[in-house]
Short mmCIF file of C-alpha atoms in Angstrom, two decimals:
data_model
loop_
_atom_site.label_atom_id
_atom_site.label_comp_id
_atom_site.label_asym_id
_atom_site.label_seq_id
_atom_site.Cartn_x
_atom_site.Cartn_y
_atom_site.Cartn_z
CA MET L 1 35.69 -2.28 11.13
CA THR L 2 33.83 -0.42 8.41
CA VAL L 3 30.28 0.83 8.44
CA PRO L 4 28.18 -0.34 5.48
CA SER L 5 27.07 2.45 3.19
CA ALA L 6 23.39 3.36 2.94
CA GLU L 7 23.16 1.90 -0.55
CA HIS L 8 24.33 -1.50 0.72
CA SER L 9 22.40 -1.64 3.96
CA PRO L 10 19.52 -4.11 4.05
CA VAL L 11 16.02 -2.78 3.48
CA PRO L 12 14.07 -3.01 6.72
CA GLY L 13 11.03 -5.24 6.70
CA PRO L 14 7.53 -3.85 6.92
CA PRO L 15 6.26 -2.74 10.31
CA PRO L 16 4.10 -5.16 12.27
CA MET L 17 0.44 -4.87 11.27
CA ARG L 18 -1.16 -7.83 13.02
CA THR L 19 -3.52 -5.78 15.17
CA LEU L 20 -5.62 -2.67 14.58
CA ARG L 21 -3.27 -0.76 16.89
CA GLU L 22 -0.23 -1.80 14.84
CA LEU L 23 -2.00 -1.00 11.58
CA ARG L 24 -2.94 2.44 12.87
CA ALA L 25 0.69 3.07 13.87
CA ALA L 26 1.90 1.92 10.44
CA LEU L 27 -0.61 4.20 8.69
CA ARG L 28 0.42 7.10 10.90
CA THR L 29 4.10 6.56 10.07
CA HIS L 30 4.06 5.20 6.51
CA GLY L 31 0.63 6.01 5.08
CA ARG L 32 -0.25 8.85 2.76
CA LEU L 33 -1.89 11.97 4.08
CA GLY L 34 -5.46 11.10 5.03
CA ASP L 35 -5.02 7.30 5.02
CA LEU L 36 -5.45 6.94 8.77
CA GLN L 37 -8.54 9.14 8.82
CA GLN L 38 -10.05 7.29 5.85
CA PHE L 39 -9.30 3.95 7.53
CA GLU L 40 -11.04 5.08 10.72
CA GLU L 41 -14.08 6.35 8.79
CA GLU L 42 -14.43 3.10 6.84
CA LEU L 43 -14.01 1.03 9.99
CA ASP L 44 -16.59 3.17 11.85
CA ALA L 45 -19.07 2.72 8.99
CA ALA L 46 -18.55 -1.06 8.81
CA ASP L 47 -20.65 -3.59 10.68
CA LEU L 48 -18.04 -5.00 13.07
CA ASP L 49 -19.94 -8.30 13.14
CA ASP L 50 -19.25 -8.62 9.39
CA LEU L 51 -15.74 -10.00 9.67
CA THR L 52 -15.39 -10.20 5.89
CA ALA L 53 -15.93 -6.44 5.58
CA VAL L 54 -13.53 -5.68 8.44
CA ARG L 55 -10.91 -7.98 6.92
CA ARG L 56 -11.33 -6.34 3.49
CA ILE L 57 -10.81 -2.87 5.00
CA THR L 58 -7.77 -3.87 7.06
CA GLN L 59 -6.18 -5.76 4.16
CA HIS L 60 -6.71 -2.76 1.86
CA TYR L 61 -4.90 -0.38 4.21
CA ARG L 62 -2.21 -2.91 5.09
CA HIS L 63 -1.55 -3.27 1.35
CA ARG L 64 -1.31 0.52 1.01
CA VAL L 65 1.45 0.60 3.65
CA LEU L 66 3.30 -2.25 1.94
CA LEU L 67 3.04 -0.52 -1.45
CA ARG L 68 4.28 2.73 0.06
CA LEU L 69 7.34 0.97 1.50
CA ASP L 70 8.18 -0.86 -1.75
CA PRO L 71 10.17 1.48 -4.03
CA VAL L 72 9.06 -0.35 -7.18
CA GLY L 73 5.42 -0.41 -6.08
CA SER L 74 5.51 3.21 -5.02
CA ALA L 75 6.98 4.23 -8.38
CA ALA L 76 4.34 2.21 -10.24
CA VAL L 77 1.52 3.87 -8.32
CA GLY L 78 3.03 7.28 -9.04
CA ARG L 79 3.21 6.77 -12.82
CA PRO L 80 1.18 9.25 -14.86
CA THR L 81 -1.96 7.85 -16.48
CA ASP L 82 -0.74 8.85 -19.95
CA ASP L 83 2.44 6.81 -19.43
CA VAL L 84 0.46 3.71 -18.43
CA MET L 85 -1.96 4.15 -21.34
CA ALA L 86 0.92 4.46 -23.82
CA GLU L 87 2.50 1.27 -22.46
CA LEU L 88 -0.81 -0.60 -22.75
CA ARG L 89 -1.25 0.59 -26.34
CA ARG L 90 2.26 -0.64 -27.22
CA LYS L 91 1.60 -4.02 -25.64
CA LEU L 92 -1.74 -4.38 -27.42
CA ALA L 93 -0.14 -3.41 -30.74
CA ASP L 94 2.67 -5.92 -30.18
CA GLY L 95 0.13 -8.64 -29.39
CA ALA L 96 -1.94 -7.88 -32.48
CA ALA L 97 1.17 -7.93 -34.70
CA ARG L 98 1.98 -11.52 -33.73
#
């Protein structure tokens, strides 16, 4: 029996984030420095009776964890602004040339 190499092993799915406790754990493990503290501050400042605001906050931080775990998403977020601007200029120039 052979052990699959790291490059062929399946990518684990995202951590569970169905509850605030699970989301906090995911932010602690997979979030960027300060994400958990920022999440707590935003949640503390929110009116907990405003479920739309609470949902918006939790979805925002859940999305941050998912982006962090996605290699393509993480690379896209880490692109320098100049690189993105140059790509947009090329695309606009290509569109205008048609």
